[in-house]
Structures are given as C-alpha cells and as structure tokens.
Short mmCIF file of C-alpha atoms and ligand atoms in Angstrom, two decimals:
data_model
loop_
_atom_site.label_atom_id
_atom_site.label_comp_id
_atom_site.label_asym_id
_atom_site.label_seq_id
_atom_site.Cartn_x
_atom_site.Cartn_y
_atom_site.Cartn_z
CA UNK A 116 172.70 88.32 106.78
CA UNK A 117 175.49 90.18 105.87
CA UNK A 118 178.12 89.09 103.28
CA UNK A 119 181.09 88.81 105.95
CA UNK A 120 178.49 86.18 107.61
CA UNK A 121 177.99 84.59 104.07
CA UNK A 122 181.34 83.62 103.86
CA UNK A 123 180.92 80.84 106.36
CA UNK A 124 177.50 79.72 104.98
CA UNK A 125 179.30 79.79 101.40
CA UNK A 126 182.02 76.90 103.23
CA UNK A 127 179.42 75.05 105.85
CA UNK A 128 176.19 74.57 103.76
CA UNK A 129 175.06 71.35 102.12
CA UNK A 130 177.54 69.40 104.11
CA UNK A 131 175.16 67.32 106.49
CA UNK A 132 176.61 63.93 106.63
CA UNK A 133 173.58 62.34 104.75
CA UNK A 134 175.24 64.05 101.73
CA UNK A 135 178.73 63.69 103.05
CA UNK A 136 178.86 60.31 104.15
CA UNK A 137 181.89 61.73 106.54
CA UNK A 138 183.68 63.55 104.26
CA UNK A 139 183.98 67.29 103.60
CA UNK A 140 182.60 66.94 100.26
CA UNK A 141 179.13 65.62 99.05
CA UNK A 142 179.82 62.00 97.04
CA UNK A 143 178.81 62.07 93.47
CA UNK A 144 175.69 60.25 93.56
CA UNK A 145 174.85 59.55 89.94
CA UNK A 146 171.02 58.06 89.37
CA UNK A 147 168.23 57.53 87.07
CA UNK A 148 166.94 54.46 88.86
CA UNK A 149 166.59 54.56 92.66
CA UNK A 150 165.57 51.02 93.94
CA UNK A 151 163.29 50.08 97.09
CA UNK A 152 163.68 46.92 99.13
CA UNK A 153 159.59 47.35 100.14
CA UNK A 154 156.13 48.46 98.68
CA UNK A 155 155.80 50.39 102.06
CA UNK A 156 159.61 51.99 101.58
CA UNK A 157 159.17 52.96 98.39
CA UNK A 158 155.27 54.34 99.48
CA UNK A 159 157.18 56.17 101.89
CA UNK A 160 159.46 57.92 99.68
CA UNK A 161 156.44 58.87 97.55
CA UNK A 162 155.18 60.89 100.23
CA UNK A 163 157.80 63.22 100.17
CA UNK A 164 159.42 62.45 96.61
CA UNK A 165 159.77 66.51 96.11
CA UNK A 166 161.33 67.51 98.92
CA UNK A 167 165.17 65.98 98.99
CA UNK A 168 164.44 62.51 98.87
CA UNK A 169 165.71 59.84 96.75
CA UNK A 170 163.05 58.56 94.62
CA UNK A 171 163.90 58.76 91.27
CA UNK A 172 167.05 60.46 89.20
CA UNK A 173 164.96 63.49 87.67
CA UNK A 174 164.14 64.45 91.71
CA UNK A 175 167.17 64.91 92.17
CA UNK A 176 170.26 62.26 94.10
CA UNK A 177 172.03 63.66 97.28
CA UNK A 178 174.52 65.53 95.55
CA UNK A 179 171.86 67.76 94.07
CA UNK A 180 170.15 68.27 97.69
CA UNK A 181 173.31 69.23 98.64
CA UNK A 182 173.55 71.82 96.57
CA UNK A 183 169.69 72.85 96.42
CA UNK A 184 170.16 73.50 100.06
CA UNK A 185 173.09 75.45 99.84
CA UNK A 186 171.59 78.25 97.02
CA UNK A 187 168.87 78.19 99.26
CA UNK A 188 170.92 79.68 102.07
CA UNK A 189 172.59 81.87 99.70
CA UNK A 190 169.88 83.64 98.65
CA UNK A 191 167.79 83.13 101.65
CA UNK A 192 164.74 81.46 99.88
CA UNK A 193 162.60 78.46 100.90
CA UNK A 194 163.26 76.23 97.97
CA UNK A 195 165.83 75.82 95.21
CA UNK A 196 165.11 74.06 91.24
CA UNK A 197 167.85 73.33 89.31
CA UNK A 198 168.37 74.12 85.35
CA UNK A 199 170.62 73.21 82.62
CA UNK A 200 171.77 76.52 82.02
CA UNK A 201 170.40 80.48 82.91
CA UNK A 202 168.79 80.50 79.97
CA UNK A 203 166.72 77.44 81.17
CA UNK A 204 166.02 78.61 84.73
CA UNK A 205 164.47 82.22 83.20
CA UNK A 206 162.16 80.23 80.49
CA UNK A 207 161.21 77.46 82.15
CA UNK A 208 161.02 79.62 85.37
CA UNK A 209 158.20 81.65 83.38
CA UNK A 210 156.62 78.92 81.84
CA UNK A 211 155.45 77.50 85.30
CA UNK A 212 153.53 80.18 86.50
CA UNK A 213 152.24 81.73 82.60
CA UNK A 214 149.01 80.90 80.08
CA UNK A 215 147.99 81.91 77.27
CA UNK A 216 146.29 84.98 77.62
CA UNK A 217 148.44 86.52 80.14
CA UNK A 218 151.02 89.59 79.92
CA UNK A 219 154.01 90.83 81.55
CA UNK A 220 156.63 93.50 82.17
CA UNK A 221 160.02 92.85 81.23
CA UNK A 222 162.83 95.39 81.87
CA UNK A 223 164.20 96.55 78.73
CA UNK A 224 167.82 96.00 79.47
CA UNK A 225 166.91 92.32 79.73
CA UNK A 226 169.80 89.78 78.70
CA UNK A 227 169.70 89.53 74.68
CA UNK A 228 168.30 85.72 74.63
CA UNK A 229 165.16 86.20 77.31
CA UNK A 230 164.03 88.85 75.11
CA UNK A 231 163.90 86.59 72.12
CA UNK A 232 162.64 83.62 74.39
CA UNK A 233 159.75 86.60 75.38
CA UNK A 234 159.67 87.26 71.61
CA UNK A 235 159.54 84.02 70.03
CA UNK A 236 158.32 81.49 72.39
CA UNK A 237 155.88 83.18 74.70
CA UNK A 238 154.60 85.16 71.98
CA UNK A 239 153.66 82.21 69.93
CA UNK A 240 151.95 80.43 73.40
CA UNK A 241 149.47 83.62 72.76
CA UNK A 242 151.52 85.52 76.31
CA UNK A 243 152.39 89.02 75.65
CA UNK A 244 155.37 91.08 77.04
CA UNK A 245 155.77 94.92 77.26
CA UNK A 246 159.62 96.19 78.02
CA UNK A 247 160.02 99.08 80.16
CA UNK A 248 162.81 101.72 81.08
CA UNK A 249 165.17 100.20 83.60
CA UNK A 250 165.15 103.47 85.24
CA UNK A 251 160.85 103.45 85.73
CA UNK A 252 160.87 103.00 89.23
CA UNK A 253 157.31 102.78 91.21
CA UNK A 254 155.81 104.79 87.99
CA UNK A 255 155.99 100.96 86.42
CA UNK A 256 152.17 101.09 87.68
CA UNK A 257 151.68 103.17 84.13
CA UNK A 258 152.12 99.84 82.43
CA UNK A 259 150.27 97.23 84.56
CA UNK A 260 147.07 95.72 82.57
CA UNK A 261 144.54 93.92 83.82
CA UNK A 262 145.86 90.89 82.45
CA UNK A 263 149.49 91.37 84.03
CA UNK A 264 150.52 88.53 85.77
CA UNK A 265 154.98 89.02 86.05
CA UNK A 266 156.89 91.91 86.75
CA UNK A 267 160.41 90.45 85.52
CA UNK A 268 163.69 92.78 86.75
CA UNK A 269 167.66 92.01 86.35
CA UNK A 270 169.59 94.72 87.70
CA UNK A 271 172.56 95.88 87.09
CA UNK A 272 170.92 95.37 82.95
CA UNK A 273 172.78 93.16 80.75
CA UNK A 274 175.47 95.27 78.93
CA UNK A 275 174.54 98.81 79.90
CA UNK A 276 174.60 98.25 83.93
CA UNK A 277 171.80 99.96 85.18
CA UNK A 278 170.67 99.48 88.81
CA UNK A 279 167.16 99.35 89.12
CA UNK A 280 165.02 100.86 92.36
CA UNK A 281 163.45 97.19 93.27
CA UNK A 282 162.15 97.81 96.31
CA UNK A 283 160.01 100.86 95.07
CA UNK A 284 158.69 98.35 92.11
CA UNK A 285 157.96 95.12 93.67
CA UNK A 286 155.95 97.54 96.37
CA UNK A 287 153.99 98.56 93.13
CA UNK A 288 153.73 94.99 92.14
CA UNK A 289 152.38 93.26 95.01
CA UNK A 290 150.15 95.83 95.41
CA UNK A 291 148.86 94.87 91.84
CA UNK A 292 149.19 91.03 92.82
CA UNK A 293 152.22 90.76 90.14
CA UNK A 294 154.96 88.15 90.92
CA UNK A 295 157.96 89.34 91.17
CA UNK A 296 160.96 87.51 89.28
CA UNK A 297 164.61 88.75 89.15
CA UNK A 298 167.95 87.65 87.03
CA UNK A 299 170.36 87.88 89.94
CA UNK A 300 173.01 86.67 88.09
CA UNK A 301 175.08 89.79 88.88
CA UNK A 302 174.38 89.93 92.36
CA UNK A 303 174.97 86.03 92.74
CA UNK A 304 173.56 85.58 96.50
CA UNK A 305 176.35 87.15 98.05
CA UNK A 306 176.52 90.71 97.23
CA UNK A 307 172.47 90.93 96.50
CA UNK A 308 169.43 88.73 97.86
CA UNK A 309 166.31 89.67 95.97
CA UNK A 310 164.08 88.34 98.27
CA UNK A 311 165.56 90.31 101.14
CA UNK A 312 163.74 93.27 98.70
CA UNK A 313 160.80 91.71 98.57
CA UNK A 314 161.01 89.88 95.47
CA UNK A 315 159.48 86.32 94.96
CA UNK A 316 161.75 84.59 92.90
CA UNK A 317 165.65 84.90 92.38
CA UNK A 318 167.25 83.28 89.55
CA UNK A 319 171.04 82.94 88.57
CA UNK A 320 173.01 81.47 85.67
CA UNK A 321 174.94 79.71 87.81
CA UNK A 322 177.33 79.31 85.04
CA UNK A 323 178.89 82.36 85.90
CA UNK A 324 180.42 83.24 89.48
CA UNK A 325 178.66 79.99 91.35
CA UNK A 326 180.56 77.94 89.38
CA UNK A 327 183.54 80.26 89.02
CA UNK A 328 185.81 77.87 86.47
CA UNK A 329 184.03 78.37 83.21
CA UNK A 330 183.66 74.62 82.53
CA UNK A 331 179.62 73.82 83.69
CA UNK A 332 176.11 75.27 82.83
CA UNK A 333 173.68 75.46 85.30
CA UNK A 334 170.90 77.67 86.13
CA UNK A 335 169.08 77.70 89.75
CA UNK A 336 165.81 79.71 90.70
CA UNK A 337 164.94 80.67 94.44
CA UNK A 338 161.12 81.01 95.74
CA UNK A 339 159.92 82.04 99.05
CA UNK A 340 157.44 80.22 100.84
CA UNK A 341 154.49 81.57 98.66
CA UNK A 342 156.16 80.25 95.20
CA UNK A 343 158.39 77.60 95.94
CA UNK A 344 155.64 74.39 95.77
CA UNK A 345 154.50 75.17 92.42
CA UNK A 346 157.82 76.37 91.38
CA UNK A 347 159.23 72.83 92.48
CA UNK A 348 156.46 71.03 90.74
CA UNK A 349 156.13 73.07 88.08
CA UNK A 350 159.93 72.31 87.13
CA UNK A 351 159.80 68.50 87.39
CA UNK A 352 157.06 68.21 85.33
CA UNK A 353 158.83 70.16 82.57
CA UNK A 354 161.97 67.93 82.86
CA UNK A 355 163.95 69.90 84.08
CA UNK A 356 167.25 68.41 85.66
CA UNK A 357 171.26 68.53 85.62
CA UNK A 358 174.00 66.17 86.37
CA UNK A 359 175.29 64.95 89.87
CA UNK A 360 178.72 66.06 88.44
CA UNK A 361 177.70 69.69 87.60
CA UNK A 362 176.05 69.75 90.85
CA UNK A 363 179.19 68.65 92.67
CA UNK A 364 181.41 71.03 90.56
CA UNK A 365 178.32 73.82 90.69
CA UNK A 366 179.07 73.05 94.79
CA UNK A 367 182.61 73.30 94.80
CA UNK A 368 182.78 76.61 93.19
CA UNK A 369 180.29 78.21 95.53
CA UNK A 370 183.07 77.01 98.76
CA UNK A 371 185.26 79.79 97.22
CA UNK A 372 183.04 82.44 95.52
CA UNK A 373 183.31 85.46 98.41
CA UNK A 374 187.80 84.69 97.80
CA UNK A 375 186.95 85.29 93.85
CA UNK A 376 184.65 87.61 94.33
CA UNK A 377 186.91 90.02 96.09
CA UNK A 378 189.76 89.44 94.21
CA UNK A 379 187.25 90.39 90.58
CA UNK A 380 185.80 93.62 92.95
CA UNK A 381 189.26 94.73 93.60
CA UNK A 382 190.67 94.32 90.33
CA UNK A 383 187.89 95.49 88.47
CA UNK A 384 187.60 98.94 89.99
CA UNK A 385 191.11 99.27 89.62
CA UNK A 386 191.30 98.49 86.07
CA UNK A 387 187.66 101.02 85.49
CA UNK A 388 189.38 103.81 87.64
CA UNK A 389 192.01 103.55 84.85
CA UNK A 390 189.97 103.61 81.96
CA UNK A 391 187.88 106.37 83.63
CA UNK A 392 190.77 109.28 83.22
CA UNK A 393 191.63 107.60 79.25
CA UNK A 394 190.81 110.20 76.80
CA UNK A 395 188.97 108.07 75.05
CA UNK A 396 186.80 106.77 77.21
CA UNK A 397 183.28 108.81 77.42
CA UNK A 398 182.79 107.26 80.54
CA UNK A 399 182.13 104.15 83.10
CA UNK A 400 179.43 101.71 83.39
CA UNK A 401 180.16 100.06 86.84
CA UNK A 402 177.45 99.74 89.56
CA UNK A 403 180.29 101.78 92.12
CA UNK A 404 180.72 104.72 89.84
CA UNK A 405 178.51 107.52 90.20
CA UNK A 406 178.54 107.81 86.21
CA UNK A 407 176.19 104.18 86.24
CA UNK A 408 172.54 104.94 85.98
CA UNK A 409 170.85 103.86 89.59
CA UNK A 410 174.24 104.30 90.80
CA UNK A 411 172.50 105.40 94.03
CA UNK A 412 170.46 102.03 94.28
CA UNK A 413 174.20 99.94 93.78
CA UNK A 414 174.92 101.83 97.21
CA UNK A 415 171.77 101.39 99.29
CA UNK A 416 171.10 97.79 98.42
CA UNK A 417 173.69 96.04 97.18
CA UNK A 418 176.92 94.76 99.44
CA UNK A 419 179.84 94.38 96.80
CA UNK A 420 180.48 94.88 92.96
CA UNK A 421 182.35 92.15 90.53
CA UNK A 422 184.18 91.67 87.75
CA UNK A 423 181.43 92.80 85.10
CA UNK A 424 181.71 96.04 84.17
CA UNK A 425 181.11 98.49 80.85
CA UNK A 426 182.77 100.92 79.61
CA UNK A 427 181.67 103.68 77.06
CA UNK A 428 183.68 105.67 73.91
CA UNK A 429 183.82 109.06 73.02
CA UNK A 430 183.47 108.01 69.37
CA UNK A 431 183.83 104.73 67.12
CA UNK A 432 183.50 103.08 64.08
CA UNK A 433 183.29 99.00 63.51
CA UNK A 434 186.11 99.00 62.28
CA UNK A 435 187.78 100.44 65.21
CA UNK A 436 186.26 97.86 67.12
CA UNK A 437 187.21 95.10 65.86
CA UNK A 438 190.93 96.37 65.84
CA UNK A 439 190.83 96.68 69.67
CA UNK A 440 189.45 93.36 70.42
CA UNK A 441 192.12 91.74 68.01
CA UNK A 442 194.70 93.34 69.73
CA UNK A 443 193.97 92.05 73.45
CA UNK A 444 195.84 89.72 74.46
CA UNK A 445 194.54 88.54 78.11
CA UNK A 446 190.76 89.97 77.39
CA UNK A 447 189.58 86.99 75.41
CA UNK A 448 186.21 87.25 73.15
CA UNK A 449 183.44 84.72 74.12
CA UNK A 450 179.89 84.75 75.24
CA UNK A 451 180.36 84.29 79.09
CA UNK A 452 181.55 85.65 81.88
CA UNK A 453 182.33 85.07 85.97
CA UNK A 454 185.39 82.90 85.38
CA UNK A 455 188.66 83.11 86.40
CA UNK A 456 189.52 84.68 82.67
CA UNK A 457 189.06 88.15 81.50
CA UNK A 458 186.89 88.78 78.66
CA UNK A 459 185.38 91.68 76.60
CA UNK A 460 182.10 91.89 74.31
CA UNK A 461 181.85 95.08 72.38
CA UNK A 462 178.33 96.81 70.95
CA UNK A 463 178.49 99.49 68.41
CA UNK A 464 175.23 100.59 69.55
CA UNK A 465 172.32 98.86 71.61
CA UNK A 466 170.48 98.46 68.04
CA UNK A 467 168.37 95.03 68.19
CA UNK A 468 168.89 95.21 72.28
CA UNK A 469 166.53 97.90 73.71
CA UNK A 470 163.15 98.74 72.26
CA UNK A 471 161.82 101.06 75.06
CA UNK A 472 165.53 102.99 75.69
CA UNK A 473 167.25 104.93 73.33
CA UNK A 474 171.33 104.96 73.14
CA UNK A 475 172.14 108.49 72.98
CA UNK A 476 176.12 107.83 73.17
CA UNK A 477 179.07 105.57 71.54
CA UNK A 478 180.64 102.40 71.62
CA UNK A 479 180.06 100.10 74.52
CA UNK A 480 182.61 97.97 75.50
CA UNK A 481 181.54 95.04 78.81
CA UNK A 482 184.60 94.18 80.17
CA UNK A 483 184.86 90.81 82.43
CA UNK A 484 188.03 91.01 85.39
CA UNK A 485 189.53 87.60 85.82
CA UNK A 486 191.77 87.03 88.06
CA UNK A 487 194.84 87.98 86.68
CA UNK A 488 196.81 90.97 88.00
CA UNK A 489 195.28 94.31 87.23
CA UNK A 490 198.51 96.25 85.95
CA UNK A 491 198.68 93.16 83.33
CA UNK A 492 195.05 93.98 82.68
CA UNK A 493 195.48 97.65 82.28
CA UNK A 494 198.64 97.42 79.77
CA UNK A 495 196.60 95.00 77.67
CA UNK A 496 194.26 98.13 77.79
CA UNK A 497 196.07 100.95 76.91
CA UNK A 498 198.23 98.87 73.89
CA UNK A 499 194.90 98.55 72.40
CA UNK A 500 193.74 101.53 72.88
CA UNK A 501 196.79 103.44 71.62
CA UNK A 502 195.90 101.92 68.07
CA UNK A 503 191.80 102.60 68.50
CA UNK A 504 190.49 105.54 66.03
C1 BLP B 682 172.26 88.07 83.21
C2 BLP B 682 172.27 86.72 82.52
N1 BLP B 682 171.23 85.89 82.73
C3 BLP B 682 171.19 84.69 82.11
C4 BLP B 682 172.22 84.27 81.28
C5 BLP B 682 172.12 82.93 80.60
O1 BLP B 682 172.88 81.99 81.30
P1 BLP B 682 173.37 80.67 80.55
O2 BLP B 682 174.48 81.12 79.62
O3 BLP B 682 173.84 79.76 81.64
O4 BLP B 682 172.18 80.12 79.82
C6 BLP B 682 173.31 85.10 81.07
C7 BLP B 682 174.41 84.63 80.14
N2 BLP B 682 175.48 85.52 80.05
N3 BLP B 682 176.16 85.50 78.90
C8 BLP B 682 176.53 86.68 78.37
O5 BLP B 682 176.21 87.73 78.82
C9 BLP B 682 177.38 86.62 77.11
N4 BLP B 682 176.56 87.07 76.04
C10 BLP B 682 175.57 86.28 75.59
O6 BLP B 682 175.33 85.18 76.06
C11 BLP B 682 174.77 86.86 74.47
C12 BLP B 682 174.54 88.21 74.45
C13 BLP B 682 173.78 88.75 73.45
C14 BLP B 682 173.26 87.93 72.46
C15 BLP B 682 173.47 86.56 72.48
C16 BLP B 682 174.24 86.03 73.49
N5 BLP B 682 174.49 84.64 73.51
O7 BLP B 682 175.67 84.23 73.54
O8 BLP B 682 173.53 83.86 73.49
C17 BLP B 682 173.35 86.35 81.69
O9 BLP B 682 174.37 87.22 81.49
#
C-alpha cells in the first residue's frame, strides 16, 4: 500500500467500537486483574487468551489491542508485541527465537546499545554475533555458519545512514533458512515496510516518530504469519508489557505521524541542502542525497525520508565540537530523536561504534529536524558554525 493510502489507515485503524465504546478514541482501559462471572466464561477466554482478549493485564486490555492492531496495519504484519522501550523490543525480540549455541549476523552500523546487548548479554548466554559491512549486500552468504540462525539489518545505520540492499540479503537468508529481523525505526511503517521486502520481523522504537511528542517509551515488533505465534508467546512469557496510557498516547501519535512526517522531510532536506554548499561541511549523510552510501536503495525502496539526518566535517578537533553544540540554541543535546524538537549528537570518530567498517573521514554530526521553521534552523546553524575551527 502506498504511503498516500497509509494516511487513512494511520487515522481509521484500531477504532472498532469494542475499543471505542462510541467514541473516536480507544478508552484507557487500565488492568492487572480481569474478572469472570463463570468457570465456562473465563474457560472461554482461555482459549484465545493471546489473541486480543481480555484475560489478564500482562495480555494486554483493549487499549493495547487497539493499538497492536493498528502497527499491524502499519507495517503490514500478522501480529504485533508490545515493549517497554526499542531497546526492549530488539533484546527480548532476539531472545525468543535464540539458544545457546547459536550465532548471528548483525550489521555493523547497528544502534550503539544492541551491540553491547549482542556483546554483553548474548555473549554470556554462550550466542555468538559476527558484524558485517552495511554495504555487503547478497555477498553476506561469505559469513553464514552452520550454526547461523538471525540475519539482523537496520537501515539507514544508526549515525552514519547507510541504506542497506535488503531485498538482495534476506534472498540470501532464506535461502540459508536465516530469520530475518530489521530495526525499522527510521522507516517507521510509513515510509518503509520490511516485510513488503521479504523480511520476517519489523521492529521500531516506537519512542521516536510513533509517538511523535517525546514523552513515552515503547518498542513494538511485527511478524508475518510464519513468526508471529512464537513471537507472541515468546514475549508474554518473558514479561514483557507497557501501560494502557502509553498505549493510548503511543495511539494518538500514530493519528498524526504522515502530517509530522512531512513537515520533518521537508524541513530536513532544506536545512541538509544548506549545510551541503557550507565550506565546512565534507559532506551529507541523508538517505535522499546521492553522497549517502546505498543512496540508490533509499530511492528504489523506500517512500519518504525524515527528520534524521548526518552530516560530515572537513576537519575537527573535540574541542571544536563541543563549542558548536554549546552554541545551538534550538538543536538541543539528548539521546533521542523523532519529536517535535530538534536535536544534534556529535561523534569525533565512529571509535567504539563499528568493528567491521573503518571511518576514513571527520567529524560526524546526526542532526534531528523538529518542527520548527527551517530558516530558524539554518541560522542556529551557520552562528555555530561561524565560531567552529
Ligand atoms: C535505531 C534505534 N533502534 C532502537 C533504539 C532504542 O529505542 P529506545 O530508546 O526506545 O530503547 C534507538 C534509540 N535511539 N536513540 C538514539 O539514537 C540516541 N542515542 C542513543 O540512544 C545512544 C547512542 C549511542 C550510545 C548510547 C546511546 N544511549 O543513549 O543509550 C534507535 O535509534
């Protein structure tokens, strides 16, 4: 389905009147305890106790369904889990379907905190991981072992953007019975649906652009038909669960996600397009620009950019650094990003972040677009970049 379509499945999903009770909204159905007037009632909800019915609060209450059933749309899956945060949904996402003993692939542009979670949690449960290029392609068959159970992607990478060719490596994957996984936190549903690529699983920190206000995490994973039972189970049975309220506010920022979205596209290629003729500025790590590895893959596959983007310098010292991001005013420093604020992270070097991929060039600098007005945006910019040496 196409993202113009989207935008009416982003405002009509989840809103059957079982969740609804006759209003637009789903009610806030808070629960640990759900009570049953009759042994054969509450044998009846047993029966189907995993699949959207109320039988007790860690299934899930009808505000949760809701929502479940809307992410489902989105990313046109068969079943959605819900996590306390990204960070949740990618560990506990790979803890359902790993033991001991097993290996897998994990791109090496991987967000900071699964790499460590690969590093210092799977390691220790006696699973091994081997990062590879972002760039690899179908040549990712050079590191399947026999023992290779996950081929994990996230494209664009965390911090360095690079847009990997998915459909050439879950071909390689499935032929190699690998599951598939992907962090499509970036491509959110709307402007990217892994499994329309023929990935298994889709996962999102919905903390970012689902719930578009900066003030809930969440994490949510999508399986196809093949995955989603054990996936389901699997995540019950390691507790995981979130709040009616974050699902109801999780819910109410996916009604106006394709509005923010277009509003971060727009001003977020206009602020790079600016930064991209700056004489310091070596050059631009945004999925649209030709100068962003797999640049060619943003085009075929994906239907729309945001506001995440990276920009690289010429040259740099720490020191430098830390004199630009003092100087912002609207780009605000914090460890986040698909709000309605603007923020900025800045990397000396990838040192710590890549293993498998060198960084052959200078500062980088991920800039998030908020929604304030892009000529604000730029003169924040070039004010701190008139003092950067
Ligand atoms: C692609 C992707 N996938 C998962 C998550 C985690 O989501 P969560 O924050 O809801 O757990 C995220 C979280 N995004 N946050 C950021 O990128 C901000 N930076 C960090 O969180 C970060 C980066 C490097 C090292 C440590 C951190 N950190 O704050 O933990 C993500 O970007």
């Amino acid at each position: 389905m196409s993202s113009k379509n989207k935008n009416t499945q982003l405002v009509s999903s989840g809103r059957k009147k079982a969740y609804t009770h006759g209003v637009v909204n789903p009610v806030v159905q808070r629960a640990s305890t759900i009570v049953f007037d009759s042994v054969s009632e509450l044998k009846e909800a047993a029966k189907t106790r995993g699949d959207k019915t109320l039988f007790y609060g860690r299934r899930g209450t009808t505000t949760h369904f809701a929502l479940q059933e809307a992410i489902t749309e989105l990313e046109g899956g068969e079943g959605c889990a819900l996590y306390p945060c990204g960070a949740a949904a990618i560990s506990q996402t790979l803890l359902s379907f790993l033991k001991s003993g097993d290996h897998i692939l994990i791109v090496d542009t991987v967000y900071e905190p699964t790499r460590d979670f690969c590093d210092k949690i799977l390691a220790g449960l006696g699973i091994t991981t081997t990062y590879y290029p972002p760039m690899i392609g179908a040549d990712i068959k050079e590191y399947i072992q026999d023992n290779t159970k996950v081929l994990f992607l996230e494209s664009p990478g965390s911090i360095t953007m690079e847009i990997q060719d998915v459909p050439a490596m879950v071909q390689v994957a499935h032929e190699h019975q690998l599951m598939t996984i992907l962090d499509n936190t970036y491509g959110n549903g709307l402007h990217y649906r892994p499994l329309e690529h023929g990935v298994d699983i889709s996962i999102q920190a919905a903390t970012k652009y689902i719930v578009g206000h900066s003030d809930v995490m969440m994490g949510v994973a999508v399986a196809n038909k093949k995955y989603w039972p054990t996936l389901r189970e699997h995540s019950y049975l390691l507790g995981q669960c979130t709040s009616a309220d974050d699902a109801y506010l999780a819910l109410r920022g996916l009604r106006t996600m394709a509005v923010r979205l277009n509003q971060h596209e727009k001003a977020a290629i206009e602020v790079a397009k600016w930064l991209e003729q700056h004489e310091l500025v070596d050059h631009i790590r945004h999925p649209a620009f030709e100068t962003c590895p797999g640049h060619e893959f943003f085009k075929r596959d994906f239907d729309g950019s945001n506001g995440l983007f990276s920009f690289v310098m010429k040259t740099g010292n720490q020191k430098a650094i830390d004199a630009f991001l003092d100087s912002l005013q609207h780009f605000k420093m914090g460890f986040s990003w698909g709000g309605f604020e603007s923020l900025v992270t800045a990397n000396l070097s990838m040192k710590g972040l890549r293993s498998q991929t060198g960084w052959e060039h200078g500062p980088v600098i991920r800039l998030h677009i908020g929604l304030e007005n892009a000529e604000d945006l730029i003169a924040d910019l070039q004010q701190a970049l008139a003092i950067y040496e």
